[in-house]
Amino acid sequence: MIHVNDAHVLRSIDYEAYADKVKAINQGIENRTLLGNDYLGWAKYPETYDKEEFVRIKKAGQYIRENFDILVVCGIGGSYLGARAAIDGIQGLYRDDKLQIIYMGQTFAASYVHQVLSYLKGKKFAINVISKSGTTTETAIGFRLLRDLLKEQIGEENLSKAIFATTDKEKGALLDLCKKYGYERFVLPSDVGGRYSVFTAVGLLPMAAAGIDIDAFMDGAKNAMNAYSSDEINPCYQYGILRHELYKAGYPVEMFVTYEPRFVQLGEWWKQLFGESEGKDRTGLLPDSATFSTDLHSLGQFIQEGSPVLFETVLDVEKPAVDVIIPHDEDNLDGLNYLEGKGLDYVCKQAHDGTLEAHEETGKVPNILLTIDEMDAFHMGELMYFFCRACALSCYLNEINPFNQPGVEVYKKNMFRLLGKPGYTK
Ligand code: PA5
């Protein structure tokens, strides 16, 4: 389970004051009676998910592994960040695997798209296009370009063997396209929004193709669902209360910190989850992220001595899978022999404790410490569910609908008008 340590938040928290609110919110999530209740499907999804589709996801994942060298995951925001965070977090940044996973559909940058298309030329690749609406421009353009390249390479008649689509069950342009061309379809349920969709085919198909044990991932999510859907102030709600209290105490920024480079994308997913859910009505914490000790050599200065706007939420891993021992060196010109025989994990822990002391005691920066046991599929499922549920609680404490994103539409409308999309005028 996720362990929450509040000993470093520089104040005592009156959890009891939240007891009634937490109970009401928990029941509202369970019974789907709160703001945005049409999108609360994720809360029970680790139990209610479509078991037949799950088997199909595993089969498709295996098929992709056996028949292709690359899977291109084509999606943006909630339609790709969860899969990417889970794959990196579970398998690390240099996966030694036959199937490479790359990402497209998340940018308009021609330099990126051109590079991906050039890289794919002549290679055996499959596409998993993911879009609930089917009209997201970055993804739609990316998919059109990928499909054209694939058509050139394998012929129109073979496209349906290499294209897998994840989209809304009942509506959307991508669904129409799949029906017309017979692409295999997976469902993003209507009552689950993009940033809460990692437990659906959106996250599961890329994970299965990457060779991740998605049964374990869902078991972890279910474990978290059972543990964190109580009326009491469980660790998940405790985290939600802590961040709410720190926000009220005058810290508008929450910095998500890990000591694991493989969690950089988890930070990206976390930022989207909290930022897009909570940042409304001119309220909400600004989510930021950093990876230590790398960023101690950049942002560390600001955290220690800059404007006192932030608190840190540090994610630690109890049992790292491996360690690397520092060797002896005869000359010792680098002066490191005092560490010979010690593991990097030990060094990292001292950096962690030294940093905590510096930020908390000298910098007066509150720290929430979260600990997971391991970086495997089970614990990743558990952690991602923990964050989804804590995020919902946080939004409801601010009386915010966690599941819409009205602000995102503003840039889209302006962009469509500037692009001359039919129907968009000033
Ligand atoms: O969380 C969200 O709802 C968004 O980030 C969406 O996932 C993102 O905008 C992509 O939308 P779609 O899946 O419709 O292409």
CSV table of C-alpha atoms and ligand atoms in Angstrom, one decimal:
chain,number,residue,atom,x,y,z
A,1,MET,CA,0.0,0.0,0.0
A,2,ILE,CA,1.1,3.6,-0.4
A,3,HIS,CA,2.5,5.0,2.8
A,4,VAL,CA,1.9,8.7,3.6
A,5,ASN,CA,4.3,10.5,6.0
A,6,ASP,CA,3.2,13.9,7.2
A,7,ALA,CA,6.0,14.4,9.7
A,8,HIS,CA,7.7,17.0,7.5
A,9,VAL,CA,4.8,19.3,6.6
A,10,LEU,CA,5.9,21.8,9.2
A,11,ARG,CA,2.5,22.0,10.9
A,12,SER,CA,0.0,19.7,12.6
A,13,ILE,CA,-3.0,18.8,10.6
A,14,ASP,CA,-6.5,18.4,12.2
A,15,TYR,CA,-7.7,15.5,10.1
A,16,GLU,CA,-10.7,15.1,12.3
A,17,ALA,CA,-12.0,18.4,11.0
A,18,TYR,CA,-12.3,16.7,7.6
A,19,ALA,CA,-14.1,13.6,8.7
A,20,ASP,CA,-17.6,14.6,7.7
A,21,LYS,CA,-16.6,16.1,4.4
A,22,VAL,CA,-14.5,13.1,3.5
A,23,LYS,CA,-17.3,10.7,4.3
A,24,ALA,CA,-19.7,12.7,2.2
A,25,ILE,CA,-17.3,12.9,-0.7
A,26,ASN,CA,-16.4,9.2,-0.5
A,27,GLN,CA,-20.1,8.3,-0.6
A,28,GLY,CA,-20.7,10.7,-3.5
A,29,ILE,CA,-17.9,9.0,-5.5
A,30,GLU,CA,-19.3,5.6,-4.6
A,31,ASN,CA,-22.9,6.4,-5.4
A,32,ARG,CA,-22.0,8.8,-8.3
A,33,THR,CA,-23.9,11.8,-6.9
A,34,LEU,CA,-21.2,14.5,-7.1
A,35,LEU,CA,-20.3,17.1,-9.7
A,36,GLY,CA,-19.3,15.4,-12.9
A,37,ASN,CA,-20.9,12.1,-11.9
A,38,ASP,CA,-21.2,11.0,-15.5
A,39,TYR,CA,-17.4,10.6,-15.5
A,40,LEU,CA,-17.0,8.6,-12.3
A,41,GLY,CA,-16.8,5.3,-14.1
A,42,TRP,CA,-13.0,4.9,-13.4
A,43,ALA,CA,-13.7,4.7,-9.6
A,44,LYS,CA,-15.0,1.1,-9.8
A,45,TYR,CA,-13.4,0.2,-13.1
A,46,PRO,CA,-10.7,-2.1,-11.6
A,47,GLU,CA,-13.7,-4.3,-10.7
A,48,THR,CA,-16.3,-3.6,-13.4
A,49,TYR,CA,-14.0,-3.7,-16.5
A,50,ASP,CA,-15.0,-5.7,-19.5
A,51,LYS,CA,-13.4,-9.1,-19.0
A,52,GLU,CA,-13.9,-10.2,-22.6
A,53,GLU,CA,-12.2,-7.1,-23.9
A,54,PHE,CA,-9.4,-7.6,-21.4
A,55,VAL,CA,-8.7,-11.0,-23.0
A,56,ARG,CA,-8.8,-9.3,-26.4
A,57,ILE,CA,-6.3,-6.6,-25.2
A,58,LYS,CA,-3.9,-9.3,-24.1
A,59,LYS,CA,-4.2,-11.1,-27.4
A,60,ALA,CA,-3.7,-8.0,-29.4
A,61,GLY,CA,-0.7,-7.1,-27.3
A,62,GLN,CA,0.8,-10.5,-27.9
A,63,TYR,CA,0.1,-10.3,-31.6
A,64,ILE,CA,1.8,-6.9,-31.8
A,65,ARG,CA,4.8,-8.2,-29.9
A,66,GLU,CA,5.1,-11.2,-32.3
A,67,ASN,CA,4.5,-9.4,-35.6
A,68,PHE,CA,6.1,-6.0,-35.4
A,69,ASP,CA,9.3,-4.2,-34.3
A,70,ILE,CA,7.7,-0.9,-33.3
A,71,LEU,CA,4.3,0.1,-31.9
A,72,VAL,CA,3.5,3.8,-32.4
A,73,VAL,CA,1.1,5.0,-29.7
A,74,CYS,CA,-0.8,7.9,-31.3
A,75,GLY,CA,-2.6,10.1,-28.8
A,76,ILE,CA,-2.4,13.2,-26.6
A,77,GLY,CA,-3.0,14.1,-23.0
A,78,GLY,CA,-5.0,11.4,-21.2
A,79,SER,CA,-4.9,9.4,-24.4
A,80,TYR,CA,-1.2,8.6,-24.0
A,81,LEU,CA,0.4,9.9,-20.8
A,82,GLY,CA,-0.8,7.1,-18.6
A,83,ALA,CA,0.5,4.3,-20.8
A,84,ARG,CA,3.8,6.1,-21.2
A,85,ALA,CA,4.2,6.7,-17.5
A,86,ALA,CA,3.4,3.1,-16.7
A,87,ILE,CA,5.7,1.6,-19.3
A,88,ASP,CA,8.6,3.8,-18.3
A,89,GLY,CA,7.9,3.4,-14.6
A,90,ILE,CA,7.7,-0.4,-14.8
A,91,GLN,CA,10.3,-1.1,-17.4
A,92,GLY,CA,12.7,1.8,-17.2
A,93,LEU,CA,14.0,4.1,-19.9
A,94,TYR,CA,16.2,1.7,-21.9
A,95,ARG,CA,13.8,-1.3,-22.3
A,96,ASP,CA,15.8,-4.2,-23.7
A,97,ASP,CA,12.8,-5.5,-25.6
A,98,LYS,CA,12.2,-6.6,-29.2
A,99,LEU,CA,9.2,-4.3,-29.5
A,100,GLN,CA,10.0,-0.6,-29.4
A,101,ILE,CA,7.3,1.8,-28.3
A,102,ILE,CA,7.3,5.4,-29.7
A,103,TYR,CA,4.8,8.2,-29.4
A,104,MET,CA,3.1,10.4,-31.9
A,105,GLY,CA,-0.1,12.5,-32.2
A,106,GLN,CA,0.9,14.6,-29.1
A,107,THR,CA,2.5,17.5,-31.0
A,108,PHE,CA,2.3,19.7,-34.1
A,109,ALA,CA,6.0,20.1,-34.2
A,110,ALA,CA,7.1,19.3,-37.7
A,111,SER,CA,10.6,18.5,-36.6
A,112,TYR,CA,9.3,15.8,-34.3
A,113,VAL,CA,6.8,14.3,-36.7
A,114,HIS,CA,9.2,14.4,-39.6
A,115,GLN,CA,11.8,12.6,-37.5
A,116,VAL,CA,9.3,9.9,-36.4
A,117,LEU,CA,8.1,9.3,-39.9
A,118,SER,CA,11.7,9.1,-41.3
A,119,TYR,CA,12.6,6.7,-38.5
A,120,LEU,CA,9.6,4.5,-39.3
A,121,LYS,CA,10.3,4.3,-43.0
A,122,GLY,CA,11.0,0.7,-44.1
A,123,LYS,CA,10.3,-0.6,-40.6
A,124,LYS,CA,7.7,-3.0,-39.4
A,125,PHE,CA,5.4,-1.0,-37.3
A,126,ALA,CA,1.9,-1.1,-35.9
A,127,ILE,CA,-0.3,1.8,-34.7
A,128,ASN,CA,-2.4,2.1,-31.7
A,129,VAL,CA,-4.4,5.3,-32.3
A,130,ILE,CA,-6.2,6.5,-29.1
A,131,SER,CA,-8.8,9.3,-29.1
A,132,LYS,CA,-12.1,9.4,-27.3
A,133,SER,CA,-13.4,12.2,-29.4
A,134,GLY,CA,-11.6,11.2,-32.6
A,135,THR,CA,-11.3,14.9,-33.5
A,136,THR,CA,-8.3,15.9,-31.5
A,137,THR,CA,-6.2,17.7,-34.2
A,138,GLU,CA,-2.7,16.6,-33.1
A,139,THR,CA,-3.8,13.0,-33.0
A,140,ALA,CA,-5.9,13.1,-36.1
A,141,ILE,CA,-3.1,14.6,-38.2
A,142,GLY,CA,-0.6,12.2,-36.7
A,143,PHE,CA,-2.8,9.2,-37.5
A,144,ARG,CA,-3.4,10.4,-41.1
A,145,LEU,CA,0.3,10.7,-41.7
A,146,LEU,CA,1.1,7.3,-40.0
A,147,ARG,CA,-1.7,5.6,-42.0
A,148,ASP,CA,-0.4,7.0,-45.2
A,149,LEU,CA,3.1,5.7,-44.5
A,150,LEU,CA,1.8,2.4,-43.5
A,151,LYS,CA,-0.3,2.2,-46.6
A,152,GLU,CA,2.8,2.9,-48.7
A,153,GLN,CA,4.7,0.1,-47.0
A,154,ILE,CA,2.1,-2.7,-46.6
A,155,GLY,CA,-0.7,-1.8,-48.9
A,156,GLU,CA,-4.2,-0.6,-48.1
A,157,GLU,CA,-5.5,-4.2,-47.9
A,158,ASN,CA,-3.2,-5.0,-44.9
A,159,LEU,CA,-3.8,-1.8,-42.9
A,160,SER,CA,-6.4,-3.5,-40.6
A,161,LYS,CA,-3.8,-6.0,-39.5
A,162,ALA,CA,-1.6,-3.2,-38.2
A,163,ILE,CA,-4.0,-0.6,-36.9
A,164,PHE,CA,-5.6,-0.8,-33.4
A,165,ALA,CA,-7.9,1.9,-32.3
A,166,THR,CA,-9.1,2.9,-28.8
A,167,THR,CA,-12.0,5.2,-28.8
A,168,ASP,CA,-15.4,6.0,-27.4
A,169,LYS,CA,-17.9,3.1,-27.4
A,170,GLU,CA,-20.7,4.9,-29.2
A,171,LYS,CA,-19.5,8.0,-30.9
A,172,GLY,CA,-16.7,10.0,-32.6
A,173,ALA,CA,-14.9,10.4,-35.8
A,174,LEU,CA,-12.4,7.6,-35.0
A,175,LEU,CA,-15.2,5.2,-34.4
A,176,ASP,CA,-16.7,5.9,-37.8
A,177,LEU,CA,-13.3,5.4,-39.4
A,178,CYS,CA,-12.8,2.1,-37.6
A,179,LYS,CA,-16.2,0.8,-38.7
A,180,LYS,CA,-15.5,1.8,-42.3
A,181,TYR,CA,-12.1,0.3,-42.6
A,182,GLY,CA,-12.5,-2.6,-40.1
A,183,TYR,CA,-9.7,-1.7,-37.7
A,184,GLU,CA,-9.8,-3.6,-34.4
A,185,ARG,CA,-11.5,-1.4,-31.8
A,186,PHE,CA,-11.1,-1.1,-28.1
A,187,VAL,CA,-13.3,1.0,-25.8
A,188,LEU,CA,-12.7,4.0,-23.7
A,189,PRO,CA,-16.0,3.9,-21.8
A,190,SER,CA,-18.2,6.9,-22.0
A,191,ASP,CA,-18.1,7.4,-18.2
A,192,VAL,CA,-14.3,7.5,-18.0
A,193,GLY,CA,-12.4,10.7,-19.0
A,194,GLY,CA,-9.0,10.7,-20.7
A,195,ARG,CA,-6.9,11.5,-17.7
A,196,TYR,CA,-8.6,8.8,-15.6
A,197,SER,CA,-8.3,6.2,-18.4
A,198,VAL,CA,-5.1,4.4,-17.7
A,199,PHE,CA,-7.0,1.4,-16.4
A,200,THR,CA,-8.9,1.0,-19.6
A,201,ALA,CA,-7.7,-0.1,-23.0
A,202,VAL,CA,-6.1,3.3,-23.4
A,203,GLY,CA,-3.4,2.3,-21.0
A,204,LEU,CA,-3.7,-1.4,-21.1
A,205,LEU,CA,-3.1,-2.1,-24.8
A,206,PRO,CA,0.3,-0.3,-25.1
A,207,MET,CA,1.3,-1.9,-21.7
A,208,ALA,CA,0.3,-5.4,-22.9
A,209,ALA,CA,2.3,-4.8,-26.2
A,210,ALA,CA,5.2,-3.7,-24.1
A,211,GLY,CA,5.1,-7.1,-22.3
A,212,ILE,CA,3.8,-5.7,-19.0
A,213,ASP,CA,1.7,-8.0,-16.8
A,214,ILE,CA,-1.6,-6.1,-17.1
A,215,ASP,CA,-3.3,-8.6,-14.7
A,216,ALA,CA,-0.9,-7.5,-12.0
A,217,PHE,CA,-1.5,-3.8,-13.0
A,218,MET,CA,-5.3,-4.2,-12.6
A,219,ASP,CA,-4.8,-6.2,-9.4
A,220,GLY,CA,-2.8,-3.3,-7.9
A,221,ALA,CA,-5.5,-0.9,-9.0
A,222,LYS,CA,-8.2,-3.1,-7.5
A,223,ASN,CA,-6.2,-3.3,-4.3
A,224,ALA,CA,-6.1,0.4,-4.1
A,225,MET,CA,-9.8,0.7,-4.9
A,226,ASN,CA,-10.7,-1.5,-2.0
A,227,ALA,CA,-8.3,0.2,0.4
A,228,TYR,CA,-9.1,3.8,-0.6
A,229,SER,CA,-12.9,3.8,-1.0
A,230,SER,CA,-13.7,3.8,2.7
A,231,ASP,CA,-15.5,6.6,4.4
A,232,GLU,CA,-12.6,7.0,6.8
A,233,ILE,CA,-9.5,9.2,6.3
A,234,ASN,CA,-7.4,6.5,4.6
A,235,PRO,CA,-3.9,7.3,3.3
A,236,CYS,CA,-5.3,8.4,-0.1
A,237,TYR,CA,-7.6,10.9,1.5
A,238,GLN,CA,-4.9,11.9,3.9
A,239,TYR,CA,-2.8,12.9,1.0
A,240,GLY,CA,-5.7,14.9,-0.5
A,241,ILE,CA,-6.2,16.7,2.8
A,242,LEU,CA,-2.5,17.4,3.2
A,243,ARG,CA,-2.3,19.1,-0.2
A,244,HIS,CA,-5.5,21.0,0.5
A,245,GLU,CA,-4.2,22.2,3.9
A,246,LEU,CA,-0.9,23.3,2.3
A,247,TYR,CA,-2.8,25.2,-0.4
A,248,LYS,CA,-4.8,27.0,2.2
A,249,ALA,CA,-1.7,27.8,4.2
A,250,GLY,CA,-0.4,29.8,1.2
A,251,TYR,CA,1.5,27.4,-1.0
A,252,PRO,CA,0.0,27.5,-4.5
A,253,VAL,CA,2.5,25.1,-6.0
A,254,GLU,CA,2.9,21.4,-5.4
A,255,MET,CA,6.2,19.9,-6.7
A,256,PHE,CA,6.1,16.2,-7.4
A,257,VAL,CA,9.6,14.9,-6.7
A,258,THR,CA,11.1,11.5,-7.4
A,259,TYR,CA,14.7,10.2,-7.3
A,260,GLU,CA,13.9,7.9,-10.3
A,261,PRO,CA,14.5,9.0,-13.9
A,262,ARG,CA,12.1,6.3,-14.9
A,263,PHE,CA,9.3,8.3,-13.2
A,264,VAL,CA,9.7,11.5,-15.2
A,265,GLN,CA,6.7,10.5,-17.3
A,266,LEU,CA,4.8,9.6,-14.2
A,267,GLY,CA,5.3,13.2,-13.2
A,268,GLU,CA,3.9,14.3,-16.6
A,269,TRP,CA,0.9,12.1,-16.1
A,270,TRP,CA,0.5,13.4,-12.5
A,271,LYS,CA,0.7,17.0,-13.7
A,272,GLN,CA,-2.0,16.5,-16.2
A,273,LEU,CA,-4.2,14.6,-13.8
A,274,PHE,CA,-4.1,17.2,-11.1
A,275,GLY,CA,-3.7,20.3,-13.3
A,276,GLU,CA,-6.5,19.6,-15.7
A,277,SER,CA,-8.8,18.4,-12.9
A,278,GLU,CA,-8.2,21.0,-10.3
A,279,GLY,CA,-7.2,24.2,-12.1
A,280,LYS,CA,-10.5,25.8,-12.5
A,281,ASP,CA,-12.5,28.9,-11.3
A,282,ARG,CA,-9.1,30.6,-10.6
A,283,THR,CA,-8.3,28.1,-7.9
A,284,GLY,CA,-6.2,25.0,-7.5
A,285,LEU,CA,-2.6,24.0,-6.9
A,286,LEU,CA,-0.2,24.4,-9.8
A,287,PRO,CA,1.4,20.9,-10.2
A,288,ASP,CA,5.1,20.9,-11.1
A,289,SER,CA,7.6,18.1,-11.1
A,290,ALA,CA,11.3,17.5,-10.6
A,291,THR,CA,13.7,14.5,-10.6
A,292,PHE,CA,16.3,14.5,-7.9
A,293,SER,CA,19.2,14.4,-7.6
A,294,THR,CA,19.4,15.6,-11.2
A,295,ASP,CA,17.3,18.7,-10.6
A,296,LEU,CA,19.0,19.5,-7.3
A,297,HIS,CA,21.6,20.9,-9.6
A,298,SER,CA,19.1,23.2,-11.2
A,299,LEU,CA,15.7,23.8,-9.5
A,300,GLY,CA,17.2,22.8,-6.1
A,301,GLN,CA,18.4,26.4,-5.7
A,302,PHE,CA,14.9,27.8,-6.1
A,303,ILE,CA,13.3,25.3,-3.9
A,304,GLN,CA,15.8,26.0,-1.1
A,305,GLU,CA,15.9,29.8,-1.3
A,306,GLY,CA,13.5,31.1,-3.9
A,307,SER,CA,10.0,32.5,-3.5
A,308,PRO,CA,8.3,30.4,-0.8
A,309,VAL,CA,5.5,29.3,-3.0
A,310,LEU,CA,5.8,25.6,-3.1
A,311,PHE,CA,5.7,22.4,-1.1
A,312,GLU,CA,7.1,19.1,-2.2
A,313,THR,CA,5.4,15.7,-2.6
A,314,VAL,CA,8.3,13.2,-2.7
A,315,LEU,CA,7.7,9.7,-4.0
A,316,ASP,CA,10.1,7.1,-2.6
A,317,VAL,CA,10.5,3.4,-3.5
A,318,GLU,CA,11.0,1.1,-0.6
A,319,LYS,CA,12.7,-1.8,-2.4
A,320,PRO,CA,14.6,-0.8,-5.5
A,321,ALA,CA,14.9,-3.8,-7.9
A,322,VAL,CA,18.7,-3.5,-8.3
A,323,ASP,CA,21.7,-1.8,-6.8
A,324,VAL,CA,25.1,-0.8,-8.3
A,325,ILE,CA,28.2,-1.1,-6.1
A,326,ILE,CA,30.9,1.5,-6.2
A,327,PRO,CA,34.2,-0.1,-7.1
A,328,HIS,CA,37.7,0.4,-5.5
A,329,ASP,CA,40.2,2.4,-7.5
A,330,GLU,CA,43.9,2.0,-6.8
A,331,ASP,CA,44.8,5.7,-7.4
A,332,ASN,CA,41.7,7.2,-5.8
A,333,LEU,CA,42.3,10.4,-7.6
A,334,ASP,CA,38.6,11.1,-7.6
A,335,GLY,CA,38.6,10.7,-3.8
A,336,LEU,CA,35.8,8.2,-3.9
A,337,ASN,CA,37.3,5.3,-2.1
A,338,TYR,CA,35.5,6.3,1.1
A,339,LEU,CA,32.4,5.0,-0.7
A,340,GLU,CA,33.9,1.8,-2.2
A,341,GLY,CA,31.7,-1.2,-1.7
A,342,LYS,CA,28.7,0.9,-1.0
A,343,GLY,CA,25.6,0.7,-3.2
A,344,LEU,CA,24.2,3.7,-5.2
A,345,ASP,CA,21.0,3.1,-3.4
A,346,TYR,CA,22.7,3.9,-0.1
A,347,VAL,CA,24.2,7.1,-1.6
A,348,CYS,CA,20.8,8.1,-3.0
A,349,LYS,CA,19.2,7.6,0.4
A,350,GLN,CA,21.8,9.9,2.0
A,351,ALA,CA,21.1,12.5,-0.7
A,352,HIS,CA,17.4,12.1,0.0
A,353,ASP,CA,17.8,12.6,3.7
A,354,GLY,CA,20.2,15.5,3.3
A,355,THR,CA,17.9,17.2,0.9
A,356,LEU,CA,14.8,16.7,3.1
A,357,GLU,CA,16.7,18.2,6.0
A,358,ALA,CA,17.9,21.1,3.9
A,359,HIS,CA,14.5,21.9,2.3
A,360,GLU,CA,12.5,21.4,5.5
A,361,GLU,CA,14.8,22.8,8.2
A,362,THR,CA,16.7,25.5,6.4
A,363,GLY,CA,14.4,26.2,3.4
A,364,LYS,CA,11.2,25.8,5.4
A,365,VAL,CA,9.6,23.9,2.5
A,366,PRO,CA,6.9,21.5,3.7
A,367,ASN,CA,7.4,17.9,2.4
A,368,ILE,CA,4.8,15.2,2.0
A,369,LEU,CA,6.5,11.8,1.7
A,370,LEU,CA,4.8,9.0,-0.2
A,371,THR,CA,6.4,5.5,-0.3
A,372,ILE,CA,5.6,2.6,-2.6
A,373,ASP,CA,7.0,-0.8,-2.1
A,374,GLU,CA,8.3,-1.6,-5.6
A,375,MET,CA,8.4,-0.3,-9.2
A,376,ASP,CA,6.5,-3.2,-10.7
A,377,ALA,CA,3.1,-3.5,-12.5
A,378,PHE,CA,1.1,-4.2,-9.3
A,379,HIS,CA,2.5,-1.2,-7.4
A,380,MET,CA,2.1,1.1,-10.4
A,381,GLY,CA,-1.6,0.2,-10.8
A,382,GLU,CA,-2.0,0.8,-7.1
A,383,LEU,CA,-0.2,4.1,-7.2
A,384,MET,CA,-2.0,5.4,-10.3
A,385,TYR,CA,-5.4,4.6,-8.7
A,386,PHE,CA,-4.3,6.3,-5.5
A,387,PHE,CA,-3.6,9.5,-7.3
A,388,CYS,CA,-6.9,9.4,-9.3
A,389,ARG,CA,-8.9,9.0,-6.1
A,390,ALA,CA,-6.8,11.6,-4.2
A,391,CYS,CA,-7.3,14.0,-7.1
A,392,ALA,CA,-11.1,13.6,-7.1
A,393,LEU,CA,-11.1,14.3,-3.3
A,394,SER,CA,-9.0,17.4,-3.8
A,395,CYS,CA,-11.3,18.8,-6.4
A,396,TYR,CA,-14.4,18.1,-4.4
A,397,LEU,CA,-12.8,19.8,-1.3
A,398,ASN,CA,-12.5,22.9,-3.6
A,399,GLU,CA,-16.1,22.3,-4.9
A,400,ILE,CA,-14.6,21.8,-8.4
A,401,ASN,CA,-15.8,19.3,-11.1
A,402,PRO,CA,-12.7,17.1,-11.5
A,403,PHE,CA,-13.8,15.7,-14.9
A,404,ASN,CA,-14.3,18.6,-17.3
A,405,GLN,CA,-11.7,20.9,-18.9
A,406,PRO,CA,-13.5,24.0,-20.2
A,407,GLY,CA,-10.3,26.0,-20.3
A,408,VAL,CA,-8.7,23.7,-22.8
A,409,GLU,CA,-11.5,24.4,-25.3
A,410,VAL,CA,-10.5,28.1,-25.5
A,411,TYR,CA,-7.2,27.6,-27.4
A,412,LYS,CA,-8.8,25.0,-29.6
A,413,LYS,CA,-11.6,27.4,-30.7
A,414,ASN,CA,-9.0,30.1,-31.5
A,415,MET,CA,-6.8,27.7,-33.3
A,416,PHE,CA,-9.6,26.4,-35.4
A,417,ARG,CA,-10.7,29.9,-36.4
A,418,LEU,CA,-7.1,30.8,-37.3
A,419,LEU,CA,-6.8,27.5,-39.3
A,420,GLY,CA,-10.1,28.3,-41.1
A,421,LYS,CA,-11.9,25.2,-39.8
A,422,PRO,CA,-15.4,25.3,-41.1
A,423,GLY,CA,-17.8,26.7,-38.5
A,424,TYR,CA,-15.3,28.7,-36.5
A,425,THR,CA,-15.5,32.4,-36.9
A,426,LYS,CA,-14.9,35.3,-34.4
B,1,PA5,O1,-7.9,14.2,-19.9
B,1,PA5,C1,-8.5,14.5,-20.9
B,1,PA5,O2,-9.7,14.5,-21.1
B,1,PA5,C2,-7.7,15.1,-22.1
B,1,PA5,O3,-6.3,15.1,-21.8
B,1,PA5,C3,-7.9,14.2,-23.3
B,1,PA5,O4,-7.5,12.9,-23.0
B,1,PA5,C4,-7.1,14.7,-24.5
B,1,PA5,O5,-7.4,16.0,-24.8
B,1,PA5,C5,-7.3,13.8,-25.7
B,1,PA5,O6,-8.6,13.8,-26.1
B,1,PA5,P1,-9.1,12.6,-27.1
B,1,PA5,O7,-9.0,11.3,-26.4
B,1,PA5,O8,-10.6,13.0,-27.3
B,1,PA5,O9,-8.3,12.7,-28.3
